[in-house]
Amino acid sequence: MVKTEAAAVFSEMSGRAWGVLAVLCGAIFLEGLDVGMLNVALPSIRAELGLSTGMLSGVVSAYVLGYGGFVLLGGRAADLLGRRRMFLFWLAVFLVFSGLGGFATTGWMLLTARFVTGVAAAFLAPAGLSLITTNFAEGPVRDRALMYYAGIAAGGFSLGMVIGGLLTAFGWRWVFFVPVLVSAALLLAAIALVRDSGVPERVRGGFDLFGALSVTGAMLLMVYGVVRLEHADDGPALTAATFAAGLAALALFVANERRVATPLVRLGILRSAPLVRTNLVAVLFIGSFMGFQFLVTLYLQELRGWSTVQTGLAMAVMGLDALLAPLLTPWLVRRFGNVRVIFGGVVLAALAYVLFLPTELDRAYLAMLPTMLLLAVAFSLVYGPLTIAGTDGVAEQEHGLAGGLLYTSTQFGAALGVSVVTAVNVAAVDAGRLGMDGLRTALIVPVVAAVLAGVIAATGLRRTAIPATEAPLVHA
């Protein structure tokens, strides 16, 4: 797989270590920034290009399809082909296709650009995560680096909504051109600073090409099936067929991985209960969060008539997680353990969603602020520890794979959350529950998802009975 050689592994936060961390955090921040800015700019894009609702939805779904379909392959490619090599190459691809999106004159041009940008992110994100886990020594240094990484990733999306609202006032194309400038700066810095901790070694028996094709096909079909849930009324048979084809491709993949000598994914990694629990919590927590944000955007812009700038500023408070994650969360994890912190964050998220349920059209922003603040705290408590738990206890040569699994879960959760709340909202409207009534019905979905995530997280609490003073930093 990967032959580890003598390489600089940071055992303390030196100047160079901070430089490497800044580059890797900048890349994951860019990804969140890119998605957040686009979401706010969608109405302006539709107005200028004359896109239908279906095409506009497709622009969002294309990125999710590219990301969710290829992220597992991206994680394994980082292990087998070199983490630094994958990081640099796909950062360059991200740069090029983000720029092409800014020059789009038709919906199909924009859709294609977003799909390839999603594919680039699918290879870039797990490569960046595995570069952190292999460049920073296991223990407090690595955990600190991961907390910064996760907090900045979350802050990118929140701040992206604010920045996107401001840039859209000058023209929606700037939401594509700004990532080009950021990508170029990061690429130059990465070439100078980032080093790989291992040298790719030729895989005995060759690369598992059939496994790569089958798992990518399965992920594409499953994510597309999730995206189609919000349009199931215009083709339920096609939606069911898509899921069936995805499951069939997944079954072929599993059968192949059991047979080949050098599998793309070692299925034994899924025997780890903490890893499976981490990924299930990630699906439900991210799904609830993304679904809620989508509904709040509709509430503020379509039901209350707020501008994109006002909407972005209203949700900017959730960007506080970028500060809380590196400052507060590491102390809490050391004091109470990873699983307890994750559980507490999920409970706070469920409470935040419940507090928003009574919202009316004339509700003051101050009355909504507790929900936004609670979500900022919840995200800071959950996302970072999940990132640590996603690779904790996994062999170094499989950190890319573990990162790919975690990012698959987050993207699948994001697609599932948005699609389910949309489907429930549409069904409620069709049943005569218009306006706020339909929105409140859909808002129940994030509540249920967060409660389920809490139940799953709670199953790991019994593993944290060791006194905090004797407990290791990570228990999940």
One Martini backbone bead per residue (centre of mass of N, CA, C, O) as a GRO file, in nm:
protein
  476
    1MET     BB    1   0.079   0.049  -0.031
    2VAL     BB    2   0.238   0.230   0.209
    3LYS     BB    3   0.562   0.344   0.249
    4THR     BB    4   0.724   0.419   0.530
    5GLU     BB    5   0.927   0.699   0.594
    6ALA     BB    6   1.138   0.928   0.665
    7ALA     BB    7   0.957   1.192   0.826
    8ALA     BB    8   0.800   1.481   0.906
    9VAL     BB    9   0.672   1.473   1.234
   10PHE     BB   10   0.471   1.656   1.432
   11SER     BB   11   0.518   1.710   1.795
   12GLU     BB   12   0.490   2.022   1.741
   13MET     BB   13   0.402   2.372   1.710
   14SER     BB   14   0.554   2.491   1.469
   15GLY     BB   15   0.596   2.700   1.214
   16ARG     BB   16   0.558   2.479   0.995
   17ALA     BB   17   0.309   2.348   1.112
   18TRP     BB   18   0.129   2.598   1.083
   19GLY     BB   19   0.160   2.618   0.776
   20VAL     BB   20   0.037   2.345   0.701
   21LEU     BB   21  -0.233   2.385   0.849
   22ALA     BB   22  -0.321   2.637   0.691
   23VAL     BB   23  -0.346   2.499   0.416
   24LEU     BB   24  -0.545   2.270   0.491
   25CYS     BB   25  -0.762   2.459   0.610
   26GLY     BB   26  -0.798   2.631   0.353
   27ALA     BB   27  -0.918   2.403   0.178
   28ILE     BB   28  -1.170   2.336   0.357
   29PHE     BB   29  -1.275   2.625   0.359
   30LEU     BB   30  -1.319   2.649   0.054
   31GLU     BB   31  -1.538   2.438   0.030
   32GLY     BB   32  -1.746   2.577   0.215
   33LEU     BB   33  -1.746   2.850   0.072
   34ASP     BB   34  -1.848   2.754  -0.203
   35VAL     BB   35  -2.123   2.643  -0.107
   36GLY     BB   36  -2.235   2.890   0.050
   37MET     BB   37  -2.229   3.100  -0.184
   38LEU     BB   38  -2.414   2.952  -0.384
   39ASN     BB   39  -2.678   2.931  -0.223
   40VAL     BB   40  -2.727   3.248  -0.220
   41ALA     BB   41  -2.702   3.282  -0.554
   42LEU     BB   42  -2.935   3.126  -0.699
   43PRO     BB   43  -3.150   3.345  -0.771
   44SER     BB   44  -2.956   3.509  -0.958
   45ILE     BB   45  -2.893   3.282  -1.158
   46ARG     BB   46  -3.181   3.231  -1.254
   47ALA     BB   47  -3.237   3.519  -1.364
   48GLU     BB   48  -3.004   3.529  -1.583
   49LEU     BB   49  -3.034   3.217  -1.713
   50GLY     BB   50  -3.325   3.093  -1.696
   51LEU     BB   51  -3.389   2.877  -1.482
   52SER     BB   52  -3.516   2.611  -1.374
   53THR     BB   53  -3.590   2.441  -1.097
   54GLY     BB   54  -3.452   2.177  -1.187
   55MET     BB   55  -3.178   2.304  -1.271
   56LEU     BB   56  -3.113   2.440  -1.003
   57SER     BB   57  -3.110   2.176  -0.843
   58GLY     BB   58  -2.887   2.044  -1.024
   59VAL     BB   59  -2.653   2.228  -0.939
   60VAL     BB   60  -2.648   2.118  -0.650
   61SER     BB   61  -2.649   1.807  -0.708
   62ALA     BB   62  -2.387   1.781  -0.873
   63TYR     BB   63  -2.191   1.817  -0.639
   64VAL     BB   64  -2.295   1.584  -0.464
   65LEU     BB   65  -2.245   1.362  -0.672
   66GLY     BB   66  -1.941   1.400  -0.706
   67TYR     BB   67  -1.868   1.370  -0.411
   68GLY     BB   68  -2.029   1.113  -0.319
   69GLY     BB   69  -1.923   0.922  -0.557
   70PHE     BB   70  -1.580   0.977  -0.506
   71VAL     BB   71  -1.473   0.981  -0.202
   72LEU     BB   72  -1.386   0.687  -0.157
   73LEU     BB   73  -1.182   0.684  -0.386
   74GLY     BB   74  -1.020   0.927  -0.285
   75GLY     BB   75  -0.917   0.801  -0.021
   76ARG     BB   76  -0.763   0.561  -0.155
   77ALA     BB   77  -0.584   0.725  -0.347
   78ALA     BB   78  -0.417   0.858  -0.122
   79ASP     BB   79  -0.285   0.591  -0.023
   80LEU     BB   80  -0.174   0.480  -0.316
   81LEU     BB   81  -0.073   0.771  -0.474
   82GLY     BB   82  -0.070   1.008  -0.278
   83ARG     BB   83  -0.148   1.278  -0.092
   84ARG     BB   84  -0.005   1.520  -0.218
   85ARG     BB   85  -0.070   1.462  -0.512
   86MET     BB   86  -0.380   1.476  -0.481
   87PHE     BB   87  -0.402   1.754  -0.357
   88LEU     BB   88  -0.272   1.923  -0.587
   89PHE     BB   89  -0.431   1.828  -0.834
   90TRP     BB   90  -0.731   1.884  -0.721
   91LEU     BB   91  -0.687   2.183  -0.664
   92ALA     BB   92  -0.646   2.258  -0.963
   93VAL     BB   93  -0.922   2.158  -1.060
   94PHE     BB   94  -1.091   2.337  -0.881
   95LEU     BB   95  -0.993   2.602  -0.999
   96VAL     BB   96  -1.080   2.567  -1.297
   97PHE     BB   97  -1.395   2.495  -1.252
   98SER     BB   98  -1.471   2.744  -1.099
   99GLY     BB   99  -1.408   2.938  -1.330
  100LEU     BB  100  -1.605   2.813  -1.539
  101GLY     BB  101  -1.862   2.881  -1.378
  102GLY     BB  102  -1.826   3.198  -1.416
  103PHE     BB  103  -1.866   3.156  -1.754
  104ALA     BB  104  -2.147   3.075  -1.763
  105THR     BB  105  -2.448   3.059  -2.001
  106THR     BB  106  -2.557   2.782  -1.895
  107GLY     BB  107  -2.683   2.527  -1.714
  108TRP     BB  108  -2.492   2.299  -1.821
  109MET     BB  109  -2.225   2.438  -1.762
  110LEU     BB  110  -2.271   2.463  -1.457
  111LEU     BB  111  -2.325   2.167  -1.393
  112THR     BB  112  -2.052   2.057  -1.490
  113ALA     BB  113  -1.871   2.228  -1.307
  114ARG     BB  114  -1.993   2.121  -1.037
  115PHE     BB  115  -1.928   1.824  -1.070
  116VAL     BB  116  -1.617   1.849  -1.093
  117THR     BB  117  -1.581   2.001  -0.829
  118GLY     BB  118  -1.687   1.765  -0.656
  119VAL     BB  119  -1.471   1.563  -0.739
  120ALA     BB  120  -1.232   1.726  -0.636
  121ALA     BB  121  -1.330   1.730  -0.338
  122ALA     BB  122  -1.328   1.414  -0.305
  123PHE     BB  123  -1.005   1.411  -0.318
  124LEU     BB  124  -0.916   1.650  -0.134
  125ALA     BB  125  -1.030   1.598   0.153
  126PRO     BB  126  -0.898   1.317   0.231
  127ALA     BB  127  -0.610   1.411   0.177
  128GLY     BB  128  -0.605   1.634   0.392
  129LEU     BB  129  -0.675   1.461   0.639
  130SER     BB  130  -0.434   1.254   0.605
  131LEU     BB  131  -0.211   1.470   0.630
  132ILE     BB  132  -0.270   1.531   0.924
  133THR     BB  133  -0.258   1.233   1.049
  134THR     BB  134   0.057   1.201   0.928
  135ASN     BB  135   0.203   1.488   1.023
  136PHE     BB  136   0.073   1.442   1.308
  137ALA     BB  137   0.108   1.340   1.606
  138GLU     BB  138  -0.017   1.134   1.812
  139GLY     BB  139  -0.245   1.324   1.996
  140PRO     BB  140  -0.260   1.647   2.093
  141VAL     BB  141  -0.155   1.760   1.821
  142ARG     BB  142  -0.358   1.624   1.635
  143ASP     BB  143  -0.618   1.713   1.779
  144ARG     BB  144  -0.570   2.013   1.743
  145ALA     BB  145  -0.558   2.013   1.435
  146LEU     BB  146  -0.846   1.889   1.396
  147MET     BB  147  -1.004   2.116   1.532
  148TYR     BB  148  -0.925   2.335   1.338
  149TYR     BB  149  -1.019   2.195   1.082
  150ALA     BB  150  -1.321   2.159   1.158
  151GLY     BB  151  -1.389   2.453   1.234
  152ILE     BB  152  -1.313   2.580   0.957
  153ALA     BB  153  -1.502   2.415   0.785
  154ALA     BB  154  -1.763   2.521   0.916
  155GLY     BB  155  -1.703   2.828   0.878
  156GLY     BB  156  -1.707   2.834   0.568
  157PHE     BB  157  -2.011   2.803   0.531
  158SER     BB  158  -2.116   3.037   0.703
  159LEU     BB  159  -1.940   3.263   0.566
  160GLY     BB  160  -2.033   3.206   0.275
  161MET     BB  161  -2.315   3.334   0.305
  162VAL     BB  162  -2.214   3.619   0.354
  163ILE     BB  163  -2.019   3.656   0.114
  164GLY     BB  164  -2.226   3.579  -0.103
  165GLY     BB  165  -2.418   3.814  -0.053
  166LEU     BB  166  -2.211   4.038  -0.121
  167LEU     BB  167  -2.118   3.942  -0.406
  168THR     BB  168  -2.402   3.934  -0.544
  169ALA     BB  169  -2.429   4.247  -0.552
  170PHE     BB  170  -2.198   4.241  -0.796
  171GLY     BB  171  -2.221   3.935  -0.880
  172TRP     BB  172  -2.241   3.590  -0.911
  173ARG     BB  173  -1.954   3.525  -1.042
  174TRP     BB  174  -1.780   3.581  -0.782
  175VAL     BB  175  -1.838   3.297  -0.642
  176PHE     BB  176  -1.616   3.172  -0.850
  177PHE     BB  177  -1.360   3.365  -0.853
  178VAL     BB  178  -1.263   3.364  -0.559
  179PRO     BB  179  -1.173   3.060  -0.541
  180VAL     BB  180  -0.946   3.095  -0.746
  181LEU     BB  181  -0.764   3.279  -0.574
  182VAL     BB  182  -0.743   3.092  -0.328
  183SER     BB  183  -0.634   2.840  -0.474
  184ALA     BB  184  -0.372   2.964  -0.581
  185ALA     BB  185  -0.247   3.030  -0.306
  186LEU     BB  186  -0.259   2.739  -0.190
  187LEU     BB  187  -0.091   2.596  -0.406
  188LEU     BB  188   0.175   2.745  -0.358
  189ALA     BB  189   0.198   2.674  -0.056
  190ALA     BB  190   0.185   2.362  -0.082
  191ILE     BB  191   0.440   2.319  -0.253
  192ALA     BB  192   0.631   2.437  -0.021
  193LEU     BB  193   0.513   2.277   0.255
  194VAL     BB  194   0.395   2.008   0.169
  195ARG     BB  195   0.431   1.674   0.295
  196ASP     BB  196   0.482   1.345   0.277
  197SER     BB  197   0.478   1.044   0.491
  198GLY     BB  198   0.472   0.878   0.216
  199VAL     BB  199   0.542   0.622  -0.026
  200PRO     BB  200   0.432   0.502  -0.295
  201GLU     BB  201   0.333   0.167  -0.360
  202ARG     BB  202   0.316  -0.094  -0.541
  203VAL     BB  203   0.052  -0.293  -0.604
  204ARG     BB  204  -0.008  -0.606  -0.544
  205GLY     BB  205  -0.198  -0.707  -0.828
  206GLY     BB  206  -0.306  -0.432  -0.848
  207PHE     BB  207  -0.562  -0.237  -0.920
  208ASP     BB  208  -0.901  -0.206  -0.813
  209LEU     BB  209  -1.103  -0.138  -1.065
  210PHE     BB  210  -1.378  -0.270  -1.010
  211GLY     BB  211  -1.413  -0.151  -0.730
  212ALA     BB  212  -1.405   0.144  -0.818
  213LEU     BB  213  -1.649   0.135  -1.016
  214SER     BB  214  -1.868   0.011  -0.827
  215VAL     BB  215  -1.858   0.219  -0.590
  216THR     BB  216  -1.907   0.470  -0.761
  217GLY     BB  217  -2.175   0.379  -0.881
  218ALA     BB  218  -2.321   0.339  -0.613
  219MET     BB  219  -2.293   0.629  -0.505
  220LEU     BB  220  -2.428   0.776  -0.738
  221LEU     BB  221  -2.704   0.628  -0.720
  222MET     BB  222  -2.772   0.686  -0.421
  223VAL     BB  223  -2.756   0.994  -0.434
  224TYR     BB  224  -2.961   1.026  -0.665
  225GLY     BB  225  -3.195   0.898  -0.510
  226VAL     BB  226  -3.202   1.112  -0.288
  227VAL     BB  227  -3.247   1.358  -0.474
  228ARG     BB  228  -3.524   1.233  -0.593
  229LEU     BB  229  -3.717   1.257  -0.348
  230GLU     BB  230  -3.815   1.558  -0.424
  231HIS     BB  231  -3.929   1.406  -0.720
  232ALA     BB  232  -4.113   1.144  -0.683
  233ASP     BB  233  -4.390   1.236  -0.820
  234ASP     BB  234  -4.244   1.224  -1.130
  235GLY     BB  235  -4.084   0.921  -1.056
  236PRO     BB  236  -4.093   0.661  -0.854
  237ALA     BB  237  -3.973   0.434  -1.030
  238LEU     BB  238  -3.697   0.566  -1.079
  239THR     BB  239  -3.614   0.592  -0.786
  240ALA     BB  240  -3.627   0.287  -0.721
  241ALA     BB  241  -3.430   0.199  -0.947
  242THR     BB  242  -3.187   0.354  -0.841
  243PHE     BB  243  -3.159   0.208  -0.571
  244ALA     BB  244  -3.138  -0.079  -0.687
  245ALA     BB  245  -2.881  -0.027  -0.852
  246GLY     BB  246  -2.706   0.061  -0.613
  247LEU     BB  247  -2.729  -0.206  -0.451
  248ALA     BB  248  -2.613  -0.386  -0.673
  249ALA     BB  249  -2.337  -0.245  -0.690
  250LEU     BB  250  -2.268  -0.295  -0.391
  251ALA     BB  251  -2.274  -0.604  -0.405
  252LEU     BB  252  -2.047  -0.629  -0.613
  253PHE     BB  253  -1.834  -0.495  -0.442
  254VAL     BB  254  -1.833  -0.690  -0.202
  255ALA     BB  255  -1.770  -0.945  -0.364
  256ASN     BB  256  -1.498  -0.840  -0.473
  257GLU     BB  257  -1.354  -0.777  -0.197
  258ARG     BB  258  -1.358  -1.083  -0.107
  259ARG     BB  259  -1.176  -1.190  -0.361
  260VAL     BB  260  -0.951  -1.002  -0.368
  261ALA     BB  261  -0.620  -0.943  -0.274
  262THR     BB  262  -0.650  -0.609  -0.341
  263PRO     BB  263  -0.847  -0.415  -0.197
  264LEU     BB  264  -0.987  -0.108  -0.183
  265VAL     BB  265  -1.168  -0.226   0.061
  266ARG     BB  266  -1.141  -0.317   0.381
  267LEU     BB  267  -1.401  -0.474   0.538
  268GLY     BB  268  -1.287  -0.492   0.833
  269ILE     BB  269  -1.326  -0.187   0.910
  270LEU     BB  270  -1.648  -0.237   0.968
  271ARG     BB  271  -1.603  -0.382   1.260
  272SER     BB  272  -1.596  -0.104   1.380
  273ALA     BB  273  -1.803   0.039   1.598
  274PRO     BB  274  -1.701   0.335   1.617
  275LEU     BB  275  -1.699   0.390   1.311
  276VAL     BB  276  -1.997   0.334   1.255
  277ARG     BB  277  -2.110   0.535   1.458
  278THR     BB  278  -1.980   0.787   1.341
  279ASN     BB  279  -2.120   0.770   1.057
  280LEU     BB  280  -2.414   0.776   1.153
  281VAL     BB  281  -2.401   1.046   1.299
  282ALA     BB  282  -2.312   1.209   1.051
  283VAL     BB  283  -2.562   1.169   0.877
  284LEU     BB  284  -2.774   1.288   1.083
  285PHE     BB  285  -2.645   1.558   1.163
  286ILE     BB  286  -2.596   1.679   0.881
  287GLY     BB  287  -2.885   1.642   0.780
  288SER     BB  288  -3.019   1.828   0.988
  289PHE     BB  289  -2.852   2.085   0.932
  290MET     BB  290  -2.907   2.118   0.623
  291GLY     BB  291  -3.214   2.112   0.636
  292PHE     BB  292  -3.246   2.358   0.817
  293GLN     BB  293  -3.099   2.568   0.643
  294PHE     BB  294  -3.287   2.543   0.402
  295LEU     BB  295  -3.550   2.630   0.549
  296VAL     BB  296  -3.449   2.906   0.651
  297THR     BB  297  -3.401   3.027   0.374
  298LEU     BB  298  -3.695   3.011   0.283
  299TYR     BB  299  -3.817   3.173   0.514
  300LEU     BB  300  -3.656   3.443   0.472
  301GLN     BB  301  -3.693   3.484   0.152
  302GLU     BB  302  -3.995   3.374   0.074
  303LEU     BB  303  -4.174   3.453   0.337
  304ARG     BB  304  -4.012   3.743   0.426
  305GLY     BB  305  -3.818   3.891   0.202
  306TRP     BB  306  -3.526   3.859   0.224
  307SER     BB  307  -3.216   3.911   0.157
  308THR     BB  308  -2.911   3.777   0.104
  309VAL     BB  309  -2.766   3.952   0.312
  310GLN     BB  310  -2.961   3.911   0.548
  311THR     BB  311  -2.941   3.605   0.557
  312GLY     BB  312  -2.637   3.579   0.604
  313LEU     BB  313  -2.630   3.749   0.867
  314ALA     BB  314  -2.834   3.577   1.032
  315MET     BB  315  -2.629   3.307   1.000
  316ALA     BB  316  -2.339   3.399   1.103
  317VAL     BB  317  -2.339   3.297   1.403
  318MET     BB  318  -2.261   2.998   1.323
  319GLY     BB  319  -1.948   3.079   1.281
  320LEU     BB  320  -1.849   3.038   1.584
  321ASP     BB  321  -1.733   2.747   1.553
  322ALA     BB  322  -1.446   2.840   1.455
  323LEU     BB  323  -1.375   2.925   1.759
  324LEU     BB  324  -1.478   2.693   1.949
  325ALA     BB  325  -1.336   2.436   1.847
  326PRO     BB  326  -1.026   2.515   1.931
  327LEU     BB  327  -1.093   2.627   2.233
  328LEU     BB  328  -1.318   2.429   2.374
  329THR     BB  329  -1.324   2.128   2.278
  330PRO     BB  330  -1.050   2.010   2.376
  331TRP     BB  331  -1.115   2.039   2.677
  332LEU     BB  332  -1.371   1.863   2.679
  333VAL     BB  333  -1.238   1.604   2.575
  334ARG     BB  334  -1.033   1.574   2.809
  335ARG     BB  335  -1.257   1.572   3.037
  336PHE     BB  336  -1.504   1.370   2.889
  337GLY     BB  337  -1.477   1.287   2.606
  338ASN     BB  338  -1.581   1.227   2.293
  339VAL     BB  339  -1.871   1.105   2.322
  340ARG     BB  340  -1.989   1.314   2.520
  341VAL     BB  341  -1.954   1.557   2.334
  342ILE     BB  342  -2.124   1.458   2.102
  343PHE     BB  343  -2.384   1.414   2.259
  344GLY     BB  344  -2.418   1.707   2.356
  345GLY     BB  345  -2.434   1.836   2.072
  346VAL     BB  346  -2.686   1.683   1.972
  347VAL     BB  347  -2.878   1.782   2.192
  348LEU     BB  348  -2.853   2.083   2.119
  349ALA     BB  349  -2.965   2.057   1.834
  350ALA     BB  350  -3.245   1.953   1.907
  351LEU     BB  351  -3.319   2.202   2.077
  352ALA     BB  352  -3.292   2.412   1.852
  353TYR     BB  353  -3.517   2.299   1.668
  354VAL     BB  354  -3.747   2.320   1.872
  355LEU     BB  355  -3.730   2.636   1.914
  356PHE     BB  356  -3.820   2.692   1.601
  357LEU     BB  357  -4.114   2.582   1.562
  358PRO     BB  358  -4.287   2.857   1.658
  359THR     BB  359  -4.246   3.011   1.412
  360GLU     BB  360  -4.319   3.321   1.265
  361LEU     BB  361  -4.347   3.585   1.040
  362ASP     BB  362  -4.311   3.804   1.303
  363ARG     BB  363  -4.050   3.713   1.413
  364ALA     BB  364  -3.791   3.795   1.583
  365TYR     BB  365  -3.455   3.757   1.569
  366LEU     BB  366  -3.402   3.726   1.877
  367ALA     BB  367  -3.581   3.461   1.888
  368MET     BB  368  -3.372   3.301   1.690
  369LEU     BB  369  -3.085   3.316   1.821
  370PRO     BB  370  -3.067   3.064   2.007
  371THR     BB  371  -3.054   2.862   1.777
  372MET     BB  372  -2.791   2.965   1.643
  373LEU     BB  373  -2.609   2.934   1.894
  374LEU     BB  374  -2.656   2.633   1.949
  375LEU     BB  375  -2.546   2.538   1.671
  376ALA     BB  376  -2.262   2.641   1.706
  377VAL     BB  377  -2.198   2.463   1.949
  378ALA     BB  378  -2.277   2.188   1.832
  379PHE     BB  379  -2.079   2.184   1.593
  380SER     BB  380  -1.819   2.214   1.768
  381LEU     BB  381  -1.875   1.938   1.930
  382VAL     BB  382  -1.903   1.733   1.675
  383TYR     BB  383  -1.717   1.763   1.419
  384GLY     BB  384  -1.436   1.725   1.539
  385PRO     BB  385  -1.471   1.450   1.688
  386LEU     BB  386  -1.553   1.299   1.430
  387THR     BB  387  -1.281   1.336   1.286
  388ILE     BB  388  -1.123   1.173   1.492
  389ALA     BB  389  -1.301   0.910   1.501
  390GLY     BB  390  -1.268   0.836   1.190
  391THR     BB  391  -0.935   0.752   1.260
  392ASP     BB  392  -0.946   0.610   1.516
  393GLY     BB  393  -0.764   0.307   1.519
  394VAL     BB  394  -0.641   0.346   1.239
  395ALA     BB  395  -0.439   0.271   1.012
  396GLU     BB  396  -0.236   0.475   0.840
  397GLN     BB  397  -0.284   0.333   0.549
  398GLU     BB  398  -0.622   0.404   0.614
  399HIS     BB  399  -0.691   0.714   0.639
  400GLY     BB  400  -0.815   0.773   0.364
  401LEU     BB  401  -1.049   0.575   0.389
  402ALA     BB  402  -1.172   0.690   0.650
  403GLY     BB  403  -1.217   0.970   0.530
  404GLY     BB  404  -1.403   0.875   0.301
  405LEU     BB  405  -1.627   0.766   0.482
  406LEU     BB  406  -1.692   1.030   0.627
  407TYR     BB  407  -1.753   1.201   0.367
  408THR     BB  408  -1.976   1.021   0.269
  409SER     BB  409  -2.162   1.068   0.511
  410THR     BB  410  -2.189   1.378   0.489
  411GLN     BB  411  -2.298   1.388   0.195
  412PHE     BB  412  -2.535   1.197   0.233
  413GLY     BB  413  -2.662   1.365   0.459
  414ALA     BB  414  -2.704   1.626   0.299
  415ALA     BB  415  -2.885   1.505   0.079
  416LEU     BB  416  -3.097   1.382   0.267
  417GLY     BB  417  -3.188   1.634   0.422
  418VAL     BB  418  -3.284   1.811   0.183
  419SER     BB  419  -3.474   1.603   0.044
  420VAL     BB  420  -3.668   1.541   0.281
  421VAL     BB  421  -3.765   1.829   0.347
  422THR     BB  422  -3.874   1.881   0.065
  423ALA     BB  423  -4.074   1.646   0.047
  424VAL     BB  424  -4.240   1.727   0.300
  425ASN     BB  425  -4.314   2.011   0.210
  426VAL     BB  426  -4.463   1.933  -0.051
  427ALA     BB  427  -4.671   1.743   0.083
  428ALA     BB  428  -4.796   1.961   0.267
  429VAL     BB  429  -4.889   2.151   0.042
  430ASP     BB  430  -5.067   1.938  -0.107
  431ALA     BB  431  -5.244   1.913   0.175
  432GLY     BB  432  -5.278   2.244   0.257
  433ARG     BB  433  -4.997   2.329   0.398
  434LEU     BB  434  -4.921   2.645   0.408
  435GLY     BB  435  -4.641   2.792   0.455
  436MET     BB  436  -4.579   2.757   0.782
  437ASP     BB  437  -4.709   2.479   0.803
  438GLY     BB  438  -4.518   2.334   0.604
  439LEU     BB  439  -4.252   2.412   0.747
  440ARG     BB  440  -4.308   2.278   1.021
  441THR     BB  441  -4.327   1.994   0.918
  442ALA     BB  442  -4.029   1.986   0.809
  443LEU     BB  443  -3.891   2.060   1.093
  444ILE     BB  444  -3.917   1.769   1.215
  445VAL     BB  445  -3.682   1.624   1.078
  446PRO     BB  446  -3.435   1.739   1.236
  447VAL     BB  447  -3.531   1.640   1.508
  448VAL     BB  448  -3.532   1.335   1.451
  449ALA     BB  449  -3.236   1.310   1.355
  450ALA     BB  450  -3.105   1.413   1.621
  451VAL     BB  451  -3.223   1.198   1.807
  452LEU     BB  452  -3.097   0.954   1.664
  453ALA     BB  453  -2.805   1.046   1.702
  454GLY     BB  454  -2.818   1.039   2.013
  455VAL     BB  455  -2.876   0.737   2.045
  456ILE     BB  456  -2.618   0.637   1.904
  457ALA     BB  457  -2.412   0.791   2.079
  458ALA     BB  458  -2.506   0.655   2.354
  459THR     BB  459  -2.384   0.364   2.295
  460GLY     BB  460  -2.080   0.485   2.377
  461LEU     BB  461  -2.084   0.568   2.686
  462ARG     BB  462  -1.988   0.298   2.829
  463ARG     BB  463  -1.679   0.354   2.720
  464THR     BB  464  -1.654   0.624   2.940
  465ALA     BB  465  -1.600   0.523   3.254
  466ILE     BB  466  -1.344   0.647   3.274
  467PRO     BB  467  -1.172   0.856   3.424
  468ALA     BB  468  -1.070   1.156   3.314
  469THR     BB  469  -0.770   1.144   3.429
  470GLU     BB  470  -0.730   0.848   3.265
  471ALA     BB  471  -0.823   0.925   3.002
  472PRO     BB  472  -0.817   0.944   2.694
  473LEU     BB  473  -0.886   1.167   2.447
  474VAL     BB  474  -1.002   0.915   2.280
  475HIS     BB  475  -1.307   0.692   2.254
  476ALA     BB  476  -1.449   0.638   1.960
   0.00000   0.00000   0.00000
